[in-house]
Short mmCIF file of C-alpha atoms and ligand atoms in Angstrom, two decimals:
data_model
loop_
_atom_site.label_atom_id
_atom_site.label_comp_id
_atom_site.label_asym_id
_atom_site.label_seq_id
_atom_site.Cartn_x
_atom_site.Cartn_y
_atom_site.Cartn_z
CA MET A 1 -33.49 -27.28 66.43
CA ILE A 2 -34.13 -23.96 68.13
CA THR A 3 -32.77 -21.12 66.08
CA ALA A 4 -34.44 -17.96 67.34
CA SER A 5 -32.87 -16.55 70.41
CA VAL A 6 -31.21 -13.59 71.97
CA VAL A 7 -28.59 -15.80 73.52
CA ILE A 8 -24.86 -15.80 73.01
CA TYR A 9 -24.08 -19.51 73.07
CA ALA A 10 -20.41 -19.52 72.33
CA ARG A 11 -17.88 -19.47 75.10
CA ARG A 12 -16.15 -16.14 74.85
CA ASP A 13 -12.83 -14.71 75.80
CA PRO A 14 -13.05 -11.76 78.16
CA ILE A 15 -14.79 -8.92 76.37
CA PRO A 16 -12.48 -6.04 75.42
CA HIS A 17 -13.48 -3.05 77.46
CA SER A 18 -12.38 0.44 76.65
CA ARG A 19 -11.88 2.48 79.78
CA GLU A 20 -11.46 5.59 77.63
CA SER A 21 -14.93 5.41 76.16
CA THR A 22 -16.94 8.55 76.72
CA VAL A 23 -20.31 9.67 75.49
CA SER A 24 -19.71 13.36 75.89
CA ASN A 25 -19.06 13.80 72.17
CA VAL A 26 -22.00 11.63 71.05
CA VAL A 27 -25.19 13.29 69.88
CA PHE A 28 -28.36 11.28 70.31
CA PRO A 29 -31.18 11.97 67.84
CA ALA A 30 -33.30 15.08 68.38
CA GLY A 31 -36.37 14.15 70.38
CA PHE A 32 -34.69 11.15 72.01
CA THR A 33 -36.25 10.66 75.45
CA PHE A 34 -33.88 10.78 78.40
CA GLY A 35 -35.39 10.03 81.76
CA THR A 36 -35.09 8.28 85.04
CA ALA A 37 -37.37 5.70 86.64
CA THR A 38 -38.80 4.59 89.98
CA SER A 39 -41.59 2.31 91.18
CA ALA A 40 -44.34 2.89 93.71
CA TYR A 41 -43.59 0.29 96.37
CA GLN A 42 -39.89 1.08 96.30
CA ILE A 43 -40.27 4.78 97.10
CA GLU A 44 -43.72 5.83 98.28
CA GLY A 45 -44.16 4.50 101.82
CA ALA A 46 -47.51 5.60 103.34
CA VAL A 47 -48.85 2.11 102.89
CA ALA A 48 -51.87 2.63 105.12
CA GLU A 49 -52.79 6.20 104.19
CA ASP A 50 -55.73 7.65 102.32
CA GLY A 51 -57.44 4.35 101.75
CA ARG A 52 -54.55 2.32 100.36
CA ALA A 53 -54.98 -1.39 101.12
CA PRO A 54 -52.16 -3.93 101.56
CA SER A 55 -50.27 -5.29 98.60
CA ILE A 56 -48.53 -8.65 98.40
CA TRP A 57 -45.28 -6.85 99.26
CA ASP A 58 -46.68 -5.52 102.53
CA THR A 59 -47.67 -9.05 103.49
CA PHE A 60 -44.45 -10.67 102.30
CA SER A 61 -42.04 -8.20 103.86
CA ALA A 62 -43.76 -8.58 107.23
CA ILE A 63 -42.65 -12.24 107.31
CA PRO A 64 -39.34 -12.51 109.19
CA GLY A 65 -36.42 -13.41 106.93
CA LYS A 66 -38.05 -12.51 103.62
CA VAL A 67 -36.26 -9.14 103.34
CA ALA A 68 -32.58 -9.30 104.26
CA THR A 69 -32.64 -6.12 106.34
CA GLY A 70 -36.01 -6.79 107.94
CA GLU A 71 -37.45 -3.69 106.26
CA SER A 72 -40.56 -3.16 104.19
CA GLY A 73 -41.54 -0.50 101.64
CA ASP A 74 -42.74 1.70 104.49
CA PRO A 75 -41.45 4.33 104.67
CA ALA A 76 -38.91 3.65 101.86
CA CYS A 77 -38.22 7.19 100.54
CA ASP A 78 -41.47 8.63 101.95
CA HIS A 79 -42.10 9.89 98.44
CA TYR A 80 -45.85 9.99 99.11
CA HIS A 81 -45.19 13.04 101.30
CA ARG A 82 -41.93 14.32 99.79
CA TRP A 83 -42.83 14.11 96.09
CA PRO A 84 -42.50 17.90 95.50
CA GLU A 85 -38.84 17.67 96.53
CA ASP A 86 -38.36 14.69 94.22
CA VAL A 87 -39.99 16.49 91.29
CA ALA A 88 -37.64 19.41 91.94
CA LEU A 89 -34.70 16.98 91.76
CA LEU A 90 -35.96 15.67 88.42
CA SER A 91 -36.15 19.21 87.16
CA GLU A 92 -32.62 19.97 88.33
CA LEU A 93 -31.43 16.79 86.64
CA GLY A 94 -32.90 18.03 83.38
CA VAL A 95 -34.64 14.85 82.25
CA SER A 96 -37.33 15.13 79.62
CA ALA A 97 -39.33 12.21 81.06
CA TYR A 98 -40.00 10.42 84.33
CA ARG A 99 -41.18 6.82 84.55
CA PHE A 100 -43.10 5.96 87.72
CA SER A 101 -45.58 3.25 88.62
CA ILE A 102 -49.05 3.40 90.07
CA ALA A 103 -49.67 1.37 93.21
CA TRP A 104 -52.73 -0.65 92.24
CA PRO A 105 -53.82 -1.07 95.93
CA ARG A 106 -53.65 2.70 96.41
CA VAL A 107 -56.04 3.48 93.57
CA GLN A 108 -58.24 0.36 93.61
CA PRO A 109 -57.64 -1.11 97.06
CA THR A 110 -59.14 -4.57 96.55
CA GLY A 111 -58.26 -4.82 92.85
CA ASP A 112 -61.91 -4.68 91.90
CA GLY A 113 -64.67 -2.11 91.62
CA ALA A 114 -64.58 1.63 92.15
CA LEU A 115 -61.40 3.68 92.33
CA ASN A 116 -60.21 5.30 95.57
CA PRO A 117 -60.34 9.06 94.78
CA ALA A 118 -57.63 9.99 97.31
CA GLY A 119 -55.22 7.52 95.76
CA VAL A 120 -55.93 8.70 92.23
CA ASP A 121 -55.50 12.33 93.31
CA PHE A 122 -51.96 11.61 94.45
CA TYR A 123 -50.94 10.51 90.96
CA SER A 124 -52.98 13.26 89.35
CA ARG A 125 -51.08 15.91 91.34
CA LEU A 126 -47.78 14.26 90.48
CA VAL A 127 -48.62 14.26 86.77
CA ASP A 128 -49.59 17.94 86.89
CA ALA A 129 -46.38 18.87 88.68
CA LEU A 130 -44.28 17.00 86.13
CA LEU A 131 -46.04 18.61 83.19
CA GLU A 132 -45.62 22.06 84.76
CA ARG A 133 -41.87 21.46 84.69
CA GLY A 134 -41.85 20.16 81.15
CA ILE A 135 -41.27 16.53 82.18
CA THR A 136 -43.28 13.90 80.31
CA PRO A 137 -44.88 11.29 82.60
CA TRP A 138 -44.47 7.63 81.64
CA VAL A 139 -46.82 5.49 83.69
CA THR A 140 -46.23 1.83 84.54
CA LEU A 141 -49.47 0.18 85.65
CA TYR A 142 -48.00 -2.87 87.38
CA HIS A 143 -44.63 -2.96 89.10
CA TRP A 144 -45.18 -6.00 91.35
CA ASP A 145 -47.50 -4.63 94.05
CA LEU A 146 -50.61 -6.75 93.53
CA PRO A 147 -53.53 -5.95 95.87
CA GLN A 148 -53.42 -8.60 98.61
CA ALA A 149 -57.16 -9.10 98.13
CA LEU A 150 -56.45 -10.49 94.65
CA GLN A 151 -53.67 -12.72 95.96
CA ASP A 152 -56.17 -14.12 98.45
CA LYS A 153 -58.08 -15.37 95.39
CA GLY A 154 -55.00 -16.95 93.86
CA GLY A 155 -53.12 -13.92 92.54
CA TRP A 156 -51.56 -14.41 89.12
CA ILE A 157 -52.32 -18.13 89.25
CA ASN A 158 -55.99 -17.14 88.91
CA ARG A 159 -56.99 -16.21 85.35
CA ASP A 160 -59.48 -13.69 86.70
CA THR A 161 -56.60 -11.46 87.88
CA ALA A 162 -55.81 -10.73 84.24
CA TYR A 163 -59.35 -9.39 83.73
CA ARG A 164 -59.13 -7.36 86.93
CA PHE A 165 -55.89 -5.81 85.62
CA ALA A 166 -57.48 -4.80 82.32
CA GLU A 167 -60.35 -3.18 84.23
CA TYR A 168 -57.91 -1.26 86.45
CA ALA A 169 -55.88 -0.18 83.41
CA GLY A 170 -59.00 1.21 81.74
CA LEU A 171 -60.06 3.11 84.84
CA MET A 172 -56.63 4.72 85.22
CA ALA A 173 -56.59 5.64 81.54
CA GLU A 174 -59.92 7.39 82.06
CA ARG A 175 -58.52 9.38 84.99
CA LEU A 176 -55.04 10.26 83.72
CA GLY A 177 -55.33 9.78 79.97
CA ASP A 178 -56.07 13.45 79.36
CA ARG A 179 -52.47 14.20 80.46
CA VAL A 180 -50.50 10.95 80.20
CA ARG A 181 -49.69 9.58 76.73
CA HIS A 182 -47.08 6.93 77.58
CA TRP A 183 -48.34 3.75 79.23
CA ILE A 184 -46.47 0.60 80.19
CA THR A 185 -48.70 -2.32 81.16
CA LEU A 186 -46.31 -4.55 83.13
CA ASN A 187 -42.82 -4.21 84.48
CA GLU A 188 -40.74 -7.39 84.17
CA PRO A 189 -43.38 -10.15 84.16
CA PHE A 190 -40.46 -12.61 84.37
CA VAL A 191 -39.67 -11.44 87.89
CA SER A 192 -43.31 -11.33 88.99
CA ALA A 193 -43.88 -14.89 87.78
CA THR A 194 -40.64 -16.66 88.64
CA ALA A 195 -39.47 -14.88 91.80
CA GLY A 196 -43.07 -14.61 93.00
CA TYR A 197 -44.40 -18.07 92.16
CA GLN A 198 -41.48 -20.38 91.26
CA THR A 199 -38.51 -19.63 93.52
CA GLY A 200 -40.42 -17.68 96.20
CA ARG A 201 -37.74 -15.00 96.59
CA HIS A 202 -40.30 -12.25 96.06
CA ALA A 203 -43.91 -11.68 97.06
CA PRO A 204 -46.13 -13.60 97.31
CA GLY A 205 -43.36 -16.12 98.06
CA GLU A 206 -44.99 -19.14 96.40
CA ARG A 207 -42.83 -22.11 95.39
CA LEU A 208 -45.00 -23.79 92.81
CA GLY A 209 -42.30 -25.23 90.56
CA ASP A 210 -43.64 -25.60 87.04
CA GLY A 211 -47.02 -24.41 88.33
CA ALA A 212 -45.55 -20.90 88.08
CA PHE A 213 -46.14 -21.04 84.33
CA ALA A 214 -49.78 -20.19 85.04
CA ALA A 215 -48.58 -16.90 86.55
CA THR A 216 -46.42 -16.23 83.48
CA HIS A 217 -49.32 -16.80 81.13
CA HIS A 218 -51.86 -14.81 83.13
CA LEU A 219 -49.46 -11.88 83.43
CA LEU A 220 -48.96 -11.90 79.66
CA LEU A 221 -52.71 -12.27 79.18
CA SER A 222 -53.33 -9.27 81.47
CA HIS A 223 -51.09 -7.24 79.17
CA GLY A 224 -52.92 -8.53 76.10
CA LEU A 225 -56.32 -7.71 77.58
CA ALA A 226 -55.20 -4.25 78.73
CA VAL A 227 -53.73 -3.06 75.41
CA PRO A 228 -57.05 -2.71 73.50
CA VAL A 229 -58.72 -1.19 76.57
CA LEU A 230 -55.96 1.43 76.82
CA ARG A 231 -56.17 2.17 73.10
CA GLU A 232 -59.94 2.51 73.24
CA ARG A 233 -59.82 4.92 76.23
CA LEU A 234 -56.74 6.88 75.15
CA GLY A 235 -57.20 7.27 71.42
CA SER A 236 -54.68 7.16 68.65
CA SER A 237 -52.04 9.42 70.20
CA ALA A 238 -51.40 6.94 73.04
CA GLN A 239 -48.08 5.16 73.23
CA VAL A 240 -48.60 1.71 74.74
CA GLY A 241 -45.91 -0.84 75.54
CA ILE A 242 -44.68 -3.51 77.94
CA THR A 243 -41.37 -3.67 79.78
CA LEU A 244 -39.37 -6.93 79.69
CA ASP A 245 -36.13 -7.55 81.56
CA LEU A 246 -33.83 -9.21 79.08
CA SER A 247 -30.34 -10.58 79.57
CA GLY A 248 -27.51 -11.60 77.33
CA VAL A 249 -26.81 -15.25 78.16
CA VAL A 250 -23.37 -16.79 77.83
CA ALA A 251 -22.64 -20.49 78.25
CA ALA A 252 -19.93 -21.09 80.85
CA SER A 253 -18.08 -23.57 78.62
CA ASP A 254 -18.14 -25.32 75.26
CA SER A 255 -19.60 -28.46 76.80
CA THR A 256 -22.91 -29.61 75.39
CA ALA A 257 -24.37 -29.60 78.90
CA ASP A 258 -23.54 -25.91 79.44
CA GLN A 259 -24.61 -24.92 75.93
CA GLU A 260 -27.96 -26.61 76.41
CA ALA A 261 -28.35 -25.06 79.84
CA ALA A 262 -27.72 -21.62 78.33
CA ARG A 263 -30.38 -22.25 75.70
CA ARG A 264 -32.92 -23.35 78.31
CA TYR A 265 -32.04 -20.41 80.56
CA ASP A 266 -32.52 -18.06 77.62
CA ALA A 267 -35.98 -19.56 77.04
CA TRP A 268 -36.88 -19.23 80.74
CA LYS A 269 -35.53 -15.70 81.14
CA ASN A 270 -36.06 -14.10 77.73
CA ARG A 271 -37.95 -16.02 75.06
CA ILE A 272 -40.98 -17.10 77.14
CA TYR A 273 -41.75 -13.36 77.12
CA THR A 274 -40.40 -12.10 73.80
CA ASP A 275 -41.84 -14.91 71.66
CA PRO A 276 -45.50 -14.51 72.75
CA VAL A 277 -45.39 -10.69 72.76
CA LEU A 278 -43.54 -10.32 69.46
CA ARG A 279 -44.62 -13.49 67.59
CA GLY A 280 -47.77 -14.76 69.26
CA GLU A 281 -46.30 -18.14 70.25
CA TYR A 282 -44.44 -19.72 73.13
CA PRO A 283 -40.91 -20.97 72.37
CA LYS A 284 -40.55 -24.48 71.04
CA ASP A 285 -38.38 -25.49 74.01
CA LEU A 286 -41.05 -24.51 76.56
CA ASP A 287 -41.56 -28.22 77.34
CA GLU A 288 -37.95 -28.47 78.49
CA VAL A 289 -38.25 -25.45 80.77
CA PHE A 290 -41.63 -26.20 82.35
CA PRO A 291 -42.14 -29.95 81.66
CA GLN A 292 -44.82 -30.42 84.32
CA ARG A 293 -46.66 -27.19 83.65
CA PRO A 294 -50.41 -26.72 83.81
CA ASP A 295 -51.98 -25.56 80.55
CA PRO A 296 -53.58 -22.19 81.17
CA VAL A 297 -53.48 -21.14 77.49
CA ARG A 298 -56.92 -20.78 75.90
CA ASP A 299 -57.88 -20.18 72.29
CA GLY A 300 -57.31 -16.56 71.36
CA ASP A 301 -54.96 -15.74 74.26
CA LEU A 302 -51.81 -15.58 72.17
CA GLU A 303 -53.42 -13.33 69.57
CA LEU A 304 -54.26 -10.90 72.38
CA ILE A 305 -50.77 -11.10 73.87
CA ALA A 306 -49.21 -10.31 70.48
CA ALA A 307 -51.24 -7.11 69.96
CA PRO A 308 -49.08 -4.54 68.12
CA LEU A 309 -47.15 -2.23 70.45
CA ASP A 310 -45.94 1.33 70.07
CA PHE A 311 -42.70 0.43 71.82
CA LEU A 312 -41.01 -2.46 73.58
CA GLY A 313 -39.54 -1.47 76.94
CA ILE A 314 -36.31 -3.23 77.84
CA ASN A 315 -34.71 -3.29 81.26
CA TYR A 316 -31.06 -4.19 80.93
CA TYR A 317 -28.57 -4.62 83.74
CA THR A 318 -26.05 -7.41 83.43
CA PRO A 319 -25.25 -10.51 81.36
CA LYS A 320 -25.67 -14.04 82.72
CA LEU A 321 -22.99 -16.72 82.67
CA VAL A 322 -24.80 -20.02 82.69
CA ALA A 323 -23.79 -23.63 83.42
CA ALA A 324 -25.79 -26.83 83.69
CA GLY A 325 -27.10 -27.17 87.24
CA ASP A 326 -30.00 -27.61 89.59
CA GLY A 327 -31.61 -24.19 89.23
CA PRO A 328 -34.77 -23.43 87.26
CA ALA A 329 -34.54 -24.68 83.68
CA GLY A 330 -31.67 -26.94 84.80
CA ALA A 331 -29.29 -23.99 84.81
CA ASP A 332 -27.11 -22.21 87.34
CA VAL A 333 -25.94 -18.62 87.00
CA LEU A 334 -22.23 -18.21 87.81
CA PRO A 335 -20.46 -14.96 88.77
CA TRP A 336 -19.62 -12.98 85.63
CA ARG A 337 -15.95 -13.24 84.79
CA ASP A 338 -15.05 -9.72 83.79
CA HIS A 339 -15.49 -6.28 85.24
CA PRO A 340 -17.60 -6.94 88.31
CA VAL A 341 -18.91 -3.66 89.66
CA ASP A 342 -19.09 -4.89 93.25
CA ASP A 343 -20.25 -7.96 95.11
CA MET A 344 -23.87 -7.53 94.00
CA GLY A 345 -23.19 -9.57 90.88
CA PHE A 346 -23.47 -6.72 88.39
CA ALA A 347 -20.97 -6.66 85.56
CA ASP A 348 -19.94 -3.55 83.70
CA ALA A 349 -20.11 -5.28 80.31
CA PRO A 350 -21.92 -2.93 77.94
CA GLU A 351 -20.92 -4.96 74.87
CA THR A 352 -23.38 -7.65 75.94
CA PHE A 353 -26.10 -4.98 75.91
CA GLY A 354 -25.28 -4.15 72.30
CA GLU A 355 -25.31 -7.83 71.35
CA LEU A 356 -28.72 -8.27 72.93
CA LEU A 357 -30.16 -5.33 70.96
CA ARG A 358 -28.75 -6.67 67.70
CA ARG A 359 -30.06 -10.17 68.31
CA LEU A 360 -33.53 -8.84 69.06
CA VAL A 361 -33.56 -7.09 65.70
CA ALA A 362 -32.31 -10.22 63.96
CA ASP A 363 -34.73 -12.60 65.68
CA TYR A 364 -37.91 -10.52 65.58
CA PRO A 365 -38.66 -8.94 62.19
CA GLY A 366 -41.09 -6.06 62.67
CA LEU A 367 -39.73 -5.33 66.14
CA PRO A 368 -41.42 -2.19 67.50
CA PRO A 369 -39.26 0.79 68.48
CA LEU A 370 -37.24 0.06 71.60
CA VAL A 371 -37.12 2.13 74.77
CA ILE A 372 -34.63 1.28 77.49
CA THR A 373 -36.96 1.64 80.45
CA GLU A 374 -34.32 0.76 83.07
CA ASN A 375 -30.54 0.63 83.18
CA GLY A 376 -28.30 1.22 86.13
CA VAL A 377 -26.18 -0.36 88.78
CA GLY A 378 -26.77 -1.51 92.34
CA LEU A 379 -24.01 -1.00 94.88
CA ARG A 380 -23.83 -2.57 98.29
CA SER A 381 -20.78 -0.56 99.20
CA GLU A 382 -22.36 2.91 99.40
CA PRO A 383 -22.75 4.36 102.90
CA ALA A 384 -26.05 4.81 104.70
CA THR A 385 -25.23 8.41 105.62
CA THR A 386 -23.21 11.06 103.84
CA ASP A 387 -22.10 14.65 104.36
CA GLY A 388 -21.79 15.39 100.68
CA PRO A 389 -21.97 13.96 97.17
CA ILE A 390 -20.89 10.33 96.98
CA ALA A 391 -18.19 9.73 94.37
CA ASP A 392 -19.95 6.80 92.63
CA THR A 393 -17.43 6.57 89.83
CA ALA A 394 -18.29 2.92 89.11
CA ARG A 395 -21.89 3.96 88.38
CA VAL A 396 -20.75 6.83 86.15
CA ARG A 397 -18.50 4.49 84.21
CA TYR A 398 -21.29 1.93 83.86
CA LEU A 399 -23.80 4.51 82.61
CA GLU A 400 -21.26 6.00 80.23
CA GLY A 401 -20.47 2.61 78.72
CA HIS A 402 -24.10 1.63 78.30
CA LEU A 403 -25.06 4.98 76.75
CA ARG A 404 -22.14 4.71 74.35
CA THR A 405 -23.34 1.24 73.36
CA LEU A 406 -26.83 2.60 72.84
CA ALA A 407 -25.52 5.38 70.63
CA ASP A 408 -23.61 2.82 68.56
CA ALA A 409 -26.76 0.70 68.18
CA ILE A 410 -28.74 3.74 67.02
CA ALA A 411 -25.98 4.60 64.57
CA ASP A 412 -26.30 1.04 63.23
CA GLY A 413 -29.95 1.72 62.47
CA ILE A 414 -31.70 0.15 65.48
CA ASP A 415 -34.81 2.14 66.31
CA ILE A 416 -34.27 3.10 69.96
CA GLN A 417 -36.29 6.05 71.17
CA GLY A 418 -35.56 6.48 74.85
CA TYR A 419 -33.41 5.70 77.88
CA PHE A 420 -34.39 5.76 81.54
CA CYS A 421 -31.74 5.47 84.20
CA TRP A 422 -32.67 3.30 87.19
CA SER A 423 -33.07 4.98 89.55
CA LEU A 424 -33.70 8.54 90.62
CA LEU A 425 -33.41 7.65 94.31
CA ASP A 426 -31.83 4.98 96.46
CA ASN A 427 -34.87 2.94 97.39
CA PHE A 428 -36.32 -0.29 98.79
CA GLU A 429 -34.60 -2.93 96.66
CA TRP A 430 -37.10 -5.69 97.32
CA ALA A 431 -35.61 -8.72 99.14
CA HIS A 432 -32.37 -6.77 99.70
CA GLY A 433 -34.17 -3.98 101.56
CA THR A 434 -32.26 -0.70 101.44
CA ALA A 435 -28.86 -2.44 101.60
CA VAL A 436 -28.34 -2.13 97.85
CA ARG A 437 -28.38 1.37 96.39
CA PHE A 438 -29.25 2.24 92.78
CA GLY A 439 -29.94 5.98 93.05
CA LEU A 440 -28.50 8.99 91.30
CA VAL A 441 -29.55 10.60 94.56
CA HIS A 442 -28.45 9.22 97.92
CA VAL A 443 -31.23 8.81 100.48
CA ASP A 444 -30.48 8.70 104.18
CA PHE A 445 -33.29 6.42 105.30
CA THR A 446 -33.13 7.72 108.88
CA THR A 447 -33.51 11.42 108.09
CA GLN A 448 -34.92 11.12 104.51
CA ARG A 449 -32.30 13.63 103.43
CA ARG A 450 -31.64 13.53 99.69
CA THR A 451 -28.07 14.17 98.46
CA PRO A 452 -27.30 14.02 94.72
CA LYS A 453 -24.33 11.77 93.93
CA ALA A 454 -21.54 12.34 91.40
CA SER A 455 -23.61 10.28 88.92
CA PHE A 456 -26.44 12.82 89.22
CA ALA A 457 -24.06 15.64 88.26
CA TRP A 458 -22.64 13.52 85.45
CA TYR A 459 -26.07 12.68 83.98
CA ARG A 460 -27.22 16.32 84.39
CA ASP A 461 -24.13 17.55 82.52
CA PHE A 462 -24.52 14.90 79.85
CA LEU A 463 -28.13 15.99 79.27
CA ARG A 464 -27.11 19.64 79.15
CA ALA A 465 -24.50 18.81 76.54
CA GLN A 466 -27.09 16.94 74.47
CA ARG A 467 -29.42 19.95 74.57
CA ALA A 468 -26.60 22.34 73.69
CA GLN A 469 -25.51 20.22 70.74
CA HIS A 470 -29.05 20.20 69.36
CA ALA A 471 -29.44 23.92 69.96
CA ASP A 472 -26.25 24.54 67.94
CA ALA A 473 -27.30 22.22 65.12
O1 IFM B 501 -35.20 -2.31 91.57
C1 IFM B 501 -35.45 -3.15 90.48
C2 IFM B 501 -36.72 -2.73 89.78
O2 IFM B 501 -37.80 -2.75 90.64
C3 IFM B 501 -37.00 -3.65 88.61
N1 IFM B 501 -35.85 -3.79 87.77
C4 IFM B 501 -34.59 -4.09 88.39
C5 IFM B 501 -34.31 -3.10 89.49
C6 IFM B 501 -32.96 -3.38 90.13
O3 IFM B 501 -32.91 -4.65 90.67
#
């Protein structure tokens, strides 16, 4: 009998959804971090400049048909050249923090050996510019852009990649640790492992079936190896965490088949990551999810993976409605029933976010403080060009609802310390190319013109109101 989970097994009636909800009168705790987030491959471009070597995403997106629009991450938002403009936008937005990732192949082109000074300088300048404007940098070390040279040796299927990652993490801590206190090892290892090595939807495009579990384990191991290295190089004031993408899971019906599928999907999507990181063990139903898996787990690995964290990063977007089927873990994800935002499959269902947070607290005693490291909505319907601010009211409503839910969770005593909206800019949305837009700022990918959307103004005003309420207190 599996008891621990963050899943909602029961079939539910449509979730009541208050359209009147507003966060304008909610005061988050003093010192709460409000930010926005991006990742290197999705915004930087300049993939062949200043010594950067190819990543798995350069290789993958060059294969016809892998990215729906035929694009790659070059130039994306050309942030490598336009970063001063983007830092100015962050400043205008009024965020207290900015989460960005380091492109491993820019700073250590082959994933081994000495750093590339030109690549490191780029991030060093960015960090300085943020600090000058009073914006705290939060660095993610791995957001999916593995050096191709490491993939040529097996990528995350090869245990050695985990050791290479810990070495890279230590080198970056040496270079930026005098100014950066907040470090995230991995972004969404679930996506790296399953989309990259099980379903093949993402780079490197492998379809290894249950063999993908080796990638899962080596990603988690890389995190476990990097944590003590970061602590040793950064000292006691460092804040070190990992970011997991977690979903509320709802069974599509009361049938035993759908209930069991929801449980397996929850293991595959959530618990294969939360259980090792927070408890030092894989879930008991792992055999059902990866029955033919290799066994890459060695003595001592799980102790490393469960090293205490300063925070757990959570990326939350949309709940999953799950039925028995032919997909991974014997489960299929159906379209969410209520409040679809558009045809991208996102649901504006903030209550499921609150349920997820509460279940985490219930299932994992000693849970570290939580930071929402991504939350936002992707829209296919936004235009490629614009003459003025786009009225993205669906995004504003989504953000409002999720922030309200967060405030309620904090009021209930859940230790949540930060929130990062995904994303500052429309960007390269992986296999969707630039066809799906997540930004608070519209990017015209032909001219690279940036135009803040209505959601930018809304978030800016919300942040101003938070500051004013604290100033008055
Ligand atoms: O764009 C991605 C990001 O890279 C990781 N989290 C989910 C986002 C939206 O799909």
